[in-house]
Amino acid sequence: MNDNIENEKPMNLSAAGTISNVIITTLETSGVADNNVRVEFMDQHGTKNDKYLLQYPDKQIQGIGVYTTLLLALTNSIKVTLKTTGTIDKNGFGYISSVIISTI
């Protein structure tokens, strides 16, 4: 349950808990997400990652702010950096705690 995210594959980890240069491909608010948002993305190597949820889905900045930023990245095909908690739950899901958009 508390496995380090570095043990999950495939990933593009440039630093512990950071996944760089990803394209958001899907945001799902039903199904396995159940009162959360399931985030699917493609890493810089073209590998699809689909086992991530928001860390704080019901908080203002940590939840709504992160969701809004992910939605913006999805609709505009903007590459982002995801910060994760570094933990994987019993169902194999990791948690996104913040999103960074950079134009450089």
mmCIF file of C-alpha atoms in Angstrom, residues 1-78:
data_model
loop_
_atom_site.group_PDB
_atom_site.id
_atom_site.type_symbol
_atom_site.label_atom_id
_atom_site.label_comp_id
_atom_site.label_asym_id
_atom_site.label_seq_id
_atom_site.Cartn_x
_atom_site.Cartn_y
_atom_site.Cartn_z
ATOM 1 C CA MET A 1 0.000 0.000 0.000
ATOM 2 C CA ASN A 2 2.840 2.406 0.742
ATOM 3 C CA ASP A 3 5.064 1.293 -2.136
ATOM 4 C CA ASN A 4 7.237 4.026 -3.558
ATOM 5 C CA ILE A 5 5.928 5.399 -6.845
ATOM 6 C CA GLU A 6 9.357 4.702 -8.365
ATOM 7 C CA ASN A 7 8.519 0.988 -8.195
ATOM 8 C CA GLU A 8 5.471 1.429 -10.400
ATOM 9 C CA LYS A 9 6.096 1.103 -14.129
ATOM 10 C CA PRO A 10 6.144 2.644 -16.634
ATOM 11 C CA MET A 11 7.018 6.129 -15.437
ATOM 12 C CA ASN A 12 9.077 9.123 -16.367
ATOM 13 C CA LEU A 13 10.308 10.195 -12.970
ATOM 14 C CA SER A 14 12.802 13.023 -13.079
ATOM 15 C CA ALA A 15 12.632 13.396 -9.293
ATOM 16 C CA ALA A 16 10.851 11.463 -6.561
ATOM 17 C CA GLY A 17 7.130 12.035 -6.905
ATOM 18 C CA THR A 18 7.423 14.125 -10.092
ATOM 19 C CA ILE A 19 6.336 12.978 -13.552
ATOM 20 C CA SER A 20 7.471 15.410 -16.247
ATOM 21 C CA ASN A 21 6.337 16.212 -19.797
ATOM 22 C CA VAL A 22 3.010 14.401 -19.860
ATOM 23 C CA ILE A 23 -0.050 14.942 -22.031
ATOM 24 C CA ILE A 24 -3.386 14.476 -20.250
ATOM 25 C CA THR A 25 -5.563 12.161 -22.375
ATOM 26 C CA THR A 26 -8.636 11.512 -20.205
ATOM 27 C CA LEU A 27 -10.321 12.854 -17.080
ATOM 28 C CA GLU A 28 -12.991 10.489 -15.727
ATOM 29 C CA THR A 29 -15.398 11.313 -12.914
ATOM 30 C CA SER A 30 -17.288 8.020 -12.851
ATOM 31 C CA GLY A 31 -16.462 4.362 -12.577
ATOM 32 C CA VAL A 32 -13.422 3.584 -10.464
ATOM 33 C CA ALA A 33 -13.010 7.298 -9.622
ATOM 34 C CA ASP A 34 -16.163 7.246 -7.414
ATOM 35 C CA ASN A 35 -16.223 10.774 -5.957
ATOM 36 C CA ASN A 36 -12.805 11.538 -7.420
ATOM 37 C CA VAL A 37 -11.198 12.139 -10.814
ATOM 38 C CA ARG A 38 -9.310 9.396 -12.616
ATOM 39 C CA VAL A 39 -6.477 10.908 -14.640
ATOM 40 C CA GLU A 40 -5.042 9.199 -17.707
ATOM 41 C CA PHE A 41 -1.950 10.539 -19.422
ATOM 42 C CA MET A 42 0.761 9.750 -21.957
ATOM 43 C CA ASP A 43 4.350 10.153 -20.817
ATOM 44 C CA GLN A 44 7.170 11.476 -22.985
ATOM 45 C CA HIS A 45 7.957 7.926 -24.135
ATOM 46 C CA GLY A 46 4.418 7.374 -25.418
ATOM 47 C CA THR A 47 3.415 5.087 -22.557
ATOM 48 C CA LYS A 48 -0.182 5.362 -21.335
ATOM 49 C CA ASN A 49 -0.652 5.685 -17.568
ATOM 50 C CA ASP A 50 -4.200 5.280 -16.249
ATOM 51 C CA LYS A 51 -3.962 4.561 -12.529
ATOM 52 C CA TYR A 52 -3.992 8.025 -10.950
ATOM 53 C CA LEU A 53 -6.580 9.873 -8.864
ATOM 54 C CA LEU A 54 -6.550 13.316 -7.244
ATOM 55 C CA GLN A 55 -5.088 13.374 -3.736
ATOM 56 C CA TYR A 56 -7.598 15.946 -2.418
ATOM 57 C CA PRO A 57 -10.675 15.861 -4.705
ATOM 58 C CA ASP A 58 -12.941 17.753 -2.302
ATOM 59 C CA LYS A 59 -10.597 20.608 -1.321
ATOM 60 C CA GLN A 60 -10.636 24.056 -2.945
ATOM 61 C CA ILE A 61 -7.110 24.560 -4.296
ATOM 62 C CA GLN A 62 -5.802 21.028 -3.902
ATOM 63 C CA GLY A 63 -8.844 19.488 -5.596
ATOM 64 C CA ILE A 64 -10.787 21.964 -7.682
ATOM 65 C CA GLY A 65 -7.655 23.900 -8.642
ATOM 66 C CA VAL A 66 -5.789 20.769 -9.709
ATOM 67 C CA TYR A 67 -8.838 19.488 -11.632
ATOM 68 C CA THR A 68 -9.272 22.827 -13.429
ATOM 69 C CA THR A 69 -5.590 22.863 -14.385
ATOM 70 C CA LEU A 70 -5.800 19.277 -15.663
ATOM 71 C CA LEU A 71 -8.925 20.166 -17.665
ATOM 72 C CA LEU A 72 -7.118 23.146 -19.212
ATOM 73 C CA ALA A 73 -4.153 20.927 -20.105
ATOM 74 C CA LEU A 74 -6.486 18.308 -21.615
ATOM 75 C CA THR A 75 -8.496 20.703 -23.776
ATOM 76 C CA ASN A 76 -5.397 22.539 -25.039
ATOM 77 C CA SER A 77 -2.980 19.576 -25.324
ATOM 78 C CA ILE A 78 -0.503 21.300 -23.005
#
